[in-house]
Short mmCIF file of C-alpha atoms and ligand atoms in Angstrom, two decimals:
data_model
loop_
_atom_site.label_atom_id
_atom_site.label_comp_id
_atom_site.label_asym_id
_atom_site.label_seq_id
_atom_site.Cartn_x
_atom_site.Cartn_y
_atom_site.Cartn_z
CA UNK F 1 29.16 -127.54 -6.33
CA UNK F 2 26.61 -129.91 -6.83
CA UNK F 3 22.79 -128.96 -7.71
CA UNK F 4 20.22 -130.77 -5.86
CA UNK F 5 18.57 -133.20 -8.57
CA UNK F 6 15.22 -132.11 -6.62
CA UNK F 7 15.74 -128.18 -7.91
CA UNK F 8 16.73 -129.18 -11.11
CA UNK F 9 13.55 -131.14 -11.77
CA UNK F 10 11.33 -128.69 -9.90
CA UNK F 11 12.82 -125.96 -12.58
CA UNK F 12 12.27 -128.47 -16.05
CA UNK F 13 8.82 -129.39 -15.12
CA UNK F 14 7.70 -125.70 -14.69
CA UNK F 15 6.32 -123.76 -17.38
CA UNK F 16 5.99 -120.41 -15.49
CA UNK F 17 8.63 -118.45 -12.90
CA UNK F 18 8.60 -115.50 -10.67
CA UNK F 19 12.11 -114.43 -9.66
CA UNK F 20 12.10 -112.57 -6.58
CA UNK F 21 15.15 -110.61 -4.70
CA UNK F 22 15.90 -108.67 -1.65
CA UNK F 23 14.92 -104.85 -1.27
CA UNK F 24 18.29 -102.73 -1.60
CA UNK F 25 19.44 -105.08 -4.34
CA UNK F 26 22.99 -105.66 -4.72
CA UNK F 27 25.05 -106.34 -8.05
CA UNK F 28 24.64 -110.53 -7.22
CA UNK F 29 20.72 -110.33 -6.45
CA UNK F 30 20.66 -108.33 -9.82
CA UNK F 31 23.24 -110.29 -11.86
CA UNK F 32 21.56 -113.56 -10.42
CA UNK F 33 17.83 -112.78 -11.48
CA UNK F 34 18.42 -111.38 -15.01
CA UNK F 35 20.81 -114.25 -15.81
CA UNK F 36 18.50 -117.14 -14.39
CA UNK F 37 15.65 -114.82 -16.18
CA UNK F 38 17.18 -114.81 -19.32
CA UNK F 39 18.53 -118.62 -19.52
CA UNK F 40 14.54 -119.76 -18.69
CA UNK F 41 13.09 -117.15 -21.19
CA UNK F 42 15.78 -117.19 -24.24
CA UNK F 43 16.73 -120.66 -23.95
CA UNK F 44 14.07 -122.56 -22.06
CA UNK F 45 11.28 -120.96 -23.70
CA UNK F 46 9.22 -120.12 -20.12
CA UNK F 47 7.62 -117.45 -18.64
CA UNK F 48 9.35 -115.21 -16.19
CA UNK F 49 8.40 -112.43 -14.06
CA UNK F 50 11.24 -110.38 -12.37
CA UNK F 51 10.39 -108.73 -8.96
CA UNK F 52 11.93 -106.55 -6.60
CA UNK F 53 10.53 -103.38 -4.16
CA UNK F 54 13.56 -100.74 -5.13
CA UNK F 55 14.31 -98.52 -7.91
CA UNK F 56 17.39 -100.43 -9.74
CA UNK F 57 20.85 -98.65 -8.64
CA UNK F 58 21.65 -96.89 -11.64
CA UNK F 59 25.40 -97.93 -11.07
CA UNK F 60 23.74 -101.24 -12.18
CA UNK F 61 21.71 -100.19 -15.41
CA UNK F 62 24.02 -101.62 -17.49
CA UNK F 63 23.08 -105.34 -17.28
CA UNK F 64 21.30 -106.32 -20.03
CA UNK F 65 17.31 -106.74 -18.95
CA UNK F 66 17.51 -104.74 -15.56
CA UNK F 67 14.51 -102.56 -16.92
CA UNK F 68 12.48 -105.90 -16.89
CA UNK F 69 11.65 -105.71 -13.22
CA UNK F 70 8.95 -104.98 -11.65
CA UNK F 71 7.58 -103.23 -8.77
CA UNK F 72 4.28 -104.97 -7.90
CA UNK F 73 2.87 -108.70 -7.56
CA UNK F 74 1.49 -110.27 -10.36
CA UNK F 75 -2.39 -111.24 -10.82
CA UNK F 76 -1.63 -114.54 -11.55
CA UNK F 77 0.48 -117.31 -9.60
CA UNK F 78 2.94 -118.86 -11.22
CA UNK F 79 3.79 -122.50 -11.48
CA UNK F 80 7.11 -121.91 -9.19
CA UNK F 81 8.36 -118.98 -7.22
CA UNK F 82 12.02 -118.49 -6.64
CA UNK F 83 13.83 -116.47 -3.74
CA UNK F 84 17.03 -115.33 -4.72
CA UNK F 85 19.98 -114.08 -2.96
CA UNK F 86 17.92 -114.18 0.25
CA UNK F 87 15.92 -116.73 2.15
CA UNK F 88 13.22 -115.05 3.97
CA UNK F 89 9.95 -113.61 2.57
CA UNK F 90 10.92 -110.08 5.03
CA UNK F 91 13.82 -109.44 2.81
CA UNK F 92 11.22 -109.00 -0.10
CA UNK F 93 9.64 -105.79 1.20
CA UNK F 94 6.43 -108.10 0.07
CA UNK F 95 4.10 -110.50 1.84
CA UNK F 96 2.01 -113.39 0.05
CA UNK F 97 4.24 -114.15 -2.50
CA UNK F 98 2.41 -116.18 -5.15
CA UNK F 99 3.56 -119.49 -6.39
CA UNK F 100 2.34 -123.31 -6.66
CA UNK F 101 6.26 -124.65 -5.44
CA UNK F 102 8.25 -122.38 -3.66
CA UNK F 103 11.99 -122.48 -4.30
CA UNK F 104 14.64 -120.79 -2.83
CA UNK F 105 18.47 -120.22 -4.03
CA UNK F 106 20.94 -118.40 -1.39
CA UNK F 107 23.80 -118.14 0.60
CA UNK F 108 23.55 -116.52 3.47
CA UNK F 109 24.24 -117.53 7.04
CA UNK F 110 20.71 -116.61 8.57
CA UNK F 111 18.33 -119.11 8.94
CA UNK F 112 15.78 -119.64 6.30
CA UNK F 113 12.19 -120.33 7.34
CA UNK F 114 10.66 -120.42 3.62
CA UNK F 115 10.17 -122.70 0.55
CA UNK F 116 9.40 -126.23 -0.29
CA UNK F 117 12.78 -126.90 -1.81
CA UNK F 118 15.83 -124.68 -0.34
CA UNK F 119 19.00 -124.67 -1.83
CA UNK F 120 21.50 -123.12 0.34
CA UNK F 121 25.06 -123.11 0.81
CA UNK F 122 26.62 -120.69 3.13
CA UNK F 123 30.02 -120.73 1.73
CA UNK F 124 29.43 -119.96 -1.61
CA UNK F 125 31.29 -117.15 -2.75
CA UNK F 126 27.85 -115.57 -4.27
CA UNK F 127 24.19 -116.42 -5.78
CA UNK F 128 25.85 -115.91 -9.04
CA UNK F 129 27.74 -118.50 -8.62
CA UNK F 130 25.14 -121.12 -7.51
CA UNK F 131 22.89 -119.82 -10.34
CA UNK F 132 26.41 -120.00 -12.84
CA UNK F 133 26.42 -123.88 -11.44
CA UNK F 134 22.44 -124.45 -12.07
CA UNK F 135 22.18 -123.30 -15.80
CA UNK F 136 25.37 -125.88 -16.29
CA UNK F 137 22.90 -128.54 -14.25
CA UNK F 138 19.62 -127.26 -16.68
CA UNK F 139 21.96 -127.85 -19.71
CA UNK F 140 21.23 -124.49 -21.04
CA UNK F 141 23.76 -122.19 -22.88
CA UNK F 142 26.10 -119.49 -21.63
CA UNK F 143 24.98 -116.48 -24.01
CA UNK F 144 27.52 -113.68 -23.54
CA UNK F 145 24.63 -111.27 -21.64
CA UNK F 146 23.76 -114.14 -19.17
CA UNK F 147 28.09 -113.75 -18.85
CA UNK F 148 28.09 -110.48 -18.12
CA UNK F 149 25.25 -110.89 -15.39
CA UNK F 150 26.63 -113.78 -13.97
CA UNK F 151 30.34 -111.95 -13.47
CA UNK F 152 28.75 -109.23 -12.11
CA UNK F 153 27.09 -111.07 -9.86
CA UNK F 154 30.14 -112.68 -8.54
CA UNK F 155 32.94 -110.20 -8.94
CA UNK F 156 30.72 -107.81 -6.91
CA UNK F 157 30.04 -110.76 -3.60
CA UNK F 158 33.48 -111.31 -3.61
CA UNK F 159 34.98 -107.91 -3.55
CA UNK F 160 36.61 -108.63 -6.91
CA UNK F 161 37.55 -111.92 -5.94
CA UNK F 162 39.28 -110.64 -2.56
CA UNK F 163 37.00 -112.38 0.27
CA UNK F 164 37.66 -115.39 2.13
CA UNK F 165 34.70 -116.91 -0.17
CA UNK F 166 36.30 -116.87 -2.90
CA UNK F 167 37.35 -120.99 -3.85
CA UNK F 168 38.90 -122.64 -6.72
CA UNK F 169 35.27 -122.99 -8.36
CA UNK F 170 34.63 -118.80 -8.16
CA UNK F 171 38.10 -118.68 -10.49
CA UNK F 172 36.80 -121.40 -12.61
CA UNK F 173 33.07 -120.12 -13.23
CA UNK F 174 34.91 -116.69 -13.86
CA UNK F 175 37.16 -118.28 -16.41
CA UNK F 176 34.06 -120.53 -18.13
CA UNK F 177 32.23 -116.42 -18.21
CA UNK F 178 35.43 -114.72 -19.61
CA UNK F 179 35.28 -117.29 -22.49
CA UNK F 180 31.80 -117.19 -23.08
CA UNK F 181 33.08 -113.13 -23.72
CA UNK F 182 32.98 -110.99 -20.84
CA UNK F 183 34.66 -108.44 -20.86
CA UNK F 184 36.32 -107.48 -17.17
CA UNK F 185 37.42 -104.05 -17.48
CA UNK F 186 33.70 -102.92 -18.84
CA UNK F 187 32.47 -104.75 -15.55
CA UNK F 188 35.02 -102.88 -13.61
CA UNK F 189 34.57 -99.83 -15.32
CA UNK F 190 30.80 -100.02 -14.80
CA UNK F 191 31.06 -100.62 -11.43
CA UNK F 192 34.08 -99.16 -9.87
CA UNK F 193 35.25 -96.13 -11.68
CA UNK F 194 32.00 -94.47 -12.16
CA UNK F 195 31.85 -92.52 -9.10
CA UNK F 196 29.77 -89.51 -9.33
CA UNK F 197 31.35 -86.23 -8.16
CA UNK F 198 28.19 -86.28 -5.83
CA UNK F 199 28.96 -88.99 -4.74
CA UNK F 200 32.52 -88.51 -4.27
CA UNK F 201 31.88 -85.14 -1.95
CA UNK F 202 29.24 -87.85 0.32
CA UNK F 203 32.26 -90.26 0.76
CA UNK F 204 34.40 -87.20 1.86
CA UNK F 205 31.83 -85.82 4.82
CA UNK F 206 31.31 -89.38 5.96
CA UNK F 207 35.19 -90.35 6.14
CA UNK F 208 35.53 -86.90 8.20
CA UNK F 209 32.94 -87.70 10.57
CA UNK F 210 34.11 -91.94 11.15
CA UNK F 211 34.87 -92.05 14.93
CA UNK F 212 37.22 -94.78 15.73
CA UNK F 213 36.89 -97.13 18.83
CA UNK F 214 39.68 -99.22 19.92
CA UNK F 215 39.24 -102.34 16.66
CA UNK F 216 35.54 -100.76 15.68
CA UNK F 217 35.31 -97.78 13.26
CA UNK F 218 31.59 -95.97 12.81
CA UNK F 219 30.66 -93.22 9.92
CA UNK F 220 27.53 -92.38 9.60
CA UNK F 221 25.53 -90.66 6.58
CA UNK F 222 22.55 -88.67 7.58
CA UNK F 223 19.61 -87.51 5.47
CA UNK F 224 21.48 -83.72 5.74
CA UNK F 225 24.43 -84.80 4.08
CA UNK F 226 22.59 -86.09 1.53
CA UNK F 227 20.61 -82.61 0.72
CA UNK F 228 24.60 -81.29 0.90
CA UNK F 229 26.02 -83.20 -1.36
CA UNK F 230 22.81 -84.01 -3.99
CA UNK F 231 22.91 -87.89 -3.31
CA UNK F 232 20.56 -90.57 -2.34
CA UNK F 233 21.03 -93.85 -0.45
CA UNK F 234 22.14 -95.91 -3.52
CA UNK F 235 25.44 -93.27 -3.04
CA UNK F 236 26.72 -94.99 -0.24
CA UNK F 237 27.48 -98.73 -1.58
CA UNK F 238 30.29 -100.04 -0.07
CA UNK F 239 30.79 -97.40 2.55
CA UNK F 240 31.15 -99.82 5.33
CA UNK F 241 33.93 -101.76 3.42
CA UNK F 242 35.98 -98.07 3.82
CA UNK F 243 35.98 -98.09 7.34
CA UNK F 244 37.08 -101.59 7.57
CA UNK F 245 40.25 -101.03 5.26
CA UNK F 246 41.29 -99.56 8.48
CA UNK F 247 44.66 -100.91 10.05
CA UNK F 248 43.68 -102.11 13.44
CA UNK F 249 39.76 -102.02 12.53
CA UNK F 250 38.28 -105.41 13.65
CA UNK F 251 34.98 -104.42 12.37
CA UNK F 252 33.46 -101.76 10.70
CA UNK F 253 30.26 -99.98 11.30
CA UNK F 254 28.29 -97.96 8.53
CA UNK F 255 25.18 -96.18 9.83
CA UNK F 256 22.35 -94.87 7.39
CA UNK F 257 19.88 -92.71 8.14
CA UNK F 258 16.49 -93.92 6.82
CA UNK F 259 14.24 -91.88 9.45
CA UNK F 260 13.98 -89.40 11.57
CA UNK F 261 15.39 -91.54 14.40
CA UNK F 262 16.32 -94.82 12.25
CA UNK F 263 19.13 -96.59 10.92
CA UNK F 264 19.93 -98.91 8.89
CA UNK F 265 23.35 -100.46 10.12
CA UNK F 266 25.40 -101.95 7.89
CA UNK F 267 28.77 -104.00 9.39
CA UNK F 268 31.68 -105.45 7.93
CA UNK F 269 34.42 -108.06 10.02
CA UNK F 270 37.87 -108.79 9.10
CA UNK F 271 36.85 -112.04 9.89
CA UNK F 272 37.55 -112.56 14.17
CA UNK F 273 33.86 -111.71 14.89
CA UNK F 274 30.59 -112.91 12.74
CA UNK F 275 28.92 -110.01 12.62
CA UNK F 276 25.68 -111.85 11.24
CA UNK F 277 25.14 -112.83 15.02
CA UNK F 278 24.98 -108.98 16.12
CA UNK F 279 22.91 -108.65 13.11
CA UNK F 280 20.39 -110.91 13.68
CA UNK F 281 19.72 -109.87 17.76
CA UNK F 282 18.76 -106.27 15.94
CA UNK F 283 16.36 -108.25 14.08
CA UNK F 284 18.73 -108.47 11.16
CA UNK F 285 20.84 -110.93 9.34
CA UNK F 286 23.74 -111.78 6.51
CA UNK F 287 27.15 -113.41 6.47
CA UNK F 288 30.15 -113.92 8.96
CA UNK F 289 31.97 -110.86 7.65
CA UNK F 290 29.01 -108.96 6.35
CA UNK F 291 25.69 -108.23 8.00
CA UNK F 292 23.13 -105.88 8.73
CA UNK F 293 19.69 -104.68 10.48
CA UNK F 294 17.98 -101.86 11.83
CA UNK F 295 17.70 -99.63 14.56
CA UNK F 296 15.94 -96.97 16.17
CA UNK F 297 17.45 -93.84 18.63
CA UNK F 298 19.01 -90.57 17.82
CA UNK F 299 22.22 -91.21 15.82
CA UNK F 300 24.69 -90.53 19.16
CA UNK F 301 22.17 -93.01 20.68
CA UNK F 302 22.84 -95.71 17.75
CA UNK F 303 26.31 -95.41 17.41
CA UNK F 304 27.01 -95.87 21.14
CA UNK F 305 24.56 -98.58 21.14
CA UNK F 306 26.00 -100.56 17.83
CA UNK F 307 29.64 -99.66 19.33
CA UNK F 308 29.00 -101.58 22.56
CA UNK F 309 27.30 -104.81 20.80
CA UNK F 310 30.26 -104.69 18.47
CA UNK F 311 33.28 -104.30 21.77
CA UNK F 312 31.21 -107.39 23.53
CA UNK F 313 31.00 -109.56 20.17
CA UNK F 314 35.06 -108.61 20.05
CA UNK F 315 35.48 -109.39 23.68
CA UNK F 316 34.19 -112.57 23.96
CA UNK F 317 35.48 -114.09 20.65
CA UNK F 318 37.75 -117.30 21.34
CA UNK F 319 41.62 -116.40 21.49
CA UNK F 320 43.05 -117.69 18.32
P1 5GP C 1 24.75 -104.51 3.53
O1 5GP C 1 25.45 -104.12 4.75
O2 5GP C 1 25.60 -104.37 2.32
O3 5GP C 1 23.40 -103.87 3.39
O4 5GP C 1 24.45 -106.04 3.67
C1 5GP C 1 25.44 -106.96 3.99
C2 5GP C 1 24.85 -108.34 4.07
O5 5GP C 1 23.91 -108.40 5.13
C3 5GP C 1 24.07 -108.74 2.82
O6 5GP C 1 24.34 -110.09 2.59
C4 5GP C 1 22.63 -108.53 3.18
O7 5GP C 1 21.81 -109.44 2.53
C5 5GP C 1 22.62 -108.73 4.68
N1 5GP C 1 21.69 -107.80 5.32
C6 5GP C 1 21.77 -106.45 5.36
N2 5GP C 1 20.74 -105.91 6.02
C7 5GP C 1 19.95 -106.95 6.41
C8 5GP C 1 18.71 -107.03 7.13
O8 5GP C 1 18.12 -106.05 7.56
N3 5GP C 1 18.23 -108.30 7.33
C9 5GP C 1 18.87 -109.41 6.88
N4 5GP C 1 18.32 -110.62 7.12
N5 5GP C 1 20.03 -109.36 6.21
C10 5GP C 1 20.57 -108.16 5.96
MN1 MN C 2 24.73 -112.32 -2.37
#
């Protein structure tokens, strides 16, 4: 993967960074920004300010520095601003983003319309792994807590290394992060066998409700379930990837209620239909096989809706 010599200059000749991510941040926004953070502040000697608009998931409170972030824009602008693990200011949940360059580091499909230097590749596995491949380029150090952010950030974008973006280069940054002293099964642990009860009992009710449709499956969580079962919207991570598990199931739908008559739709693909495209005419965006937006109606209204833009994406994909 190479690093554009135009980033890597950008980055040495700055003195002072804001790191910004996408609202609802995922394990790779997170492990991306605390271990870019930490390489520029520990090694580098800069100034960095962390930013995001949402509480951190606690299931992610163990990377070292998550407490760092904060909620609100700083007074002052910094010599370079950097988008993260998204390229459009929208994804921010903030507007006026201050910064004398404007950088941004991502790989998702959707078009970006921001930044004076944009480093994006589509394919990569993860942000983590672009950012793994820019520290090498900065010729800083892999400390073990940069690691452990980094693997995170890449073990969690590729499913644990299941997807069809995982290449030769994911194994080999995960190797170069294993001997630098990560430890997988705390990762794992951390991450995948630390279900609450709670939220256990929300998985349950929204498996029992998932209505299946020909190749698309639907659950839903709605904000009474929630009250139910003592759970929040950080409880449902990876919900959508249940439904898809589904033999038969094309794509999968995961619907969230975020208002009285609003979703937020979350889709996965086994990989026939790019469900960034049905993202992104609800206003939405993300990859081929994972993508998501918004939309407003009653939930019956939603689901029929988000069914039928899902049956036409599946009808008129090319025979293979
Ligand atoms: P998730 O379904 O897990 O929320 O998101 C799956 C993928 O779609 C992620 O890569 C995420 O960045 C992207 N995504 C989810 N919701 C939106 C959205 O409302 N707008 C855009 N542009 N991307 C989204
Ligand atoms: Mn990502």
């Amino acid at each position: 993967m190479k690093v554009p010599d135009n980033l890597v200059k950008a980055i040495l000749k700055a003195r002072s960074f804001l790191i910004v991510i996408h609202i609802n941040p995922d394990g790779d926004a997170l492990g991306s920004a605390l271990a870019l953070a930490r390489v520029l502040k520990k090694h580098m000697g800069r100034e960095v300010t962390l930013l995001n608009n949402d509480p951190i998931p606690q299931v992610y409170r163990f990377l070292p520095g998550w407490e760092d972030f904060s909620h609100t824009l700083p007074q002052t602008t910094p010599d370079v601003l950097i988008l993260l693990d998204c390229g459009e200011v929208e994804r921010t949940g903030f507007k006026n983003l201050p910064g004398k360059l404007k950088l941004v580091v991502d790989h998702h499909l959707t078009k970006q319309n921001f930044g004076d230097i944009k480093w994006g590749i589509s394919d990569a596995s993860s942000t983590g792994e672009m950012v793994f491949n820019l520290i090498h380029a900065l010729g800083a150090p892999l400390d073990k807590d940069t690691a452990l952010c980094l693997y995170t950030a890449i073990v969690t974008d590729t499913g644990g290394f299941r997807y069809s973006s995982t290449s030769p280069s994911s194994f080999r940054a995960a190797a170069e992060l294993l001997e630098a002293g990560v430890s997988p099964w705390n990762v794992t642990e951390n991450i995948y066998e630390s279900i609450s009860s709670e939220r256990m009992a929300l998985m349950g009710k929204a498996l029992n409700g998932l209505k299946r449709n020909g190749e698309v499956a639907v659950i839903s969580v709605t904000d009474s379930m929630y009250k139910e079962t003592g759970t929040s919207a950080e409880d449902t991570e990876n919900f959508a990837n249940l439904a898809r598990s589904i033999k038969g199931v094309e794509v999968a739908v995961f619907l969230r209620q975020i208002g009285p008559d609003s979703f937020k739709v979350s889709m996965r693909s086994k990989g026939r239909v790019n469900v960034a495209a049905i993202a992104e005419a609800m206003g939405g965006g993300g990859h081929h096989n994972a993508a998501g937006g918004l939309m407003k109606g009653r939930l019956n209204e939603v689901e029929k809706k988000v069914t039928t833009m899902v049956k036409d994406a599946l009808g008129s994909r090319k025979p293979e």
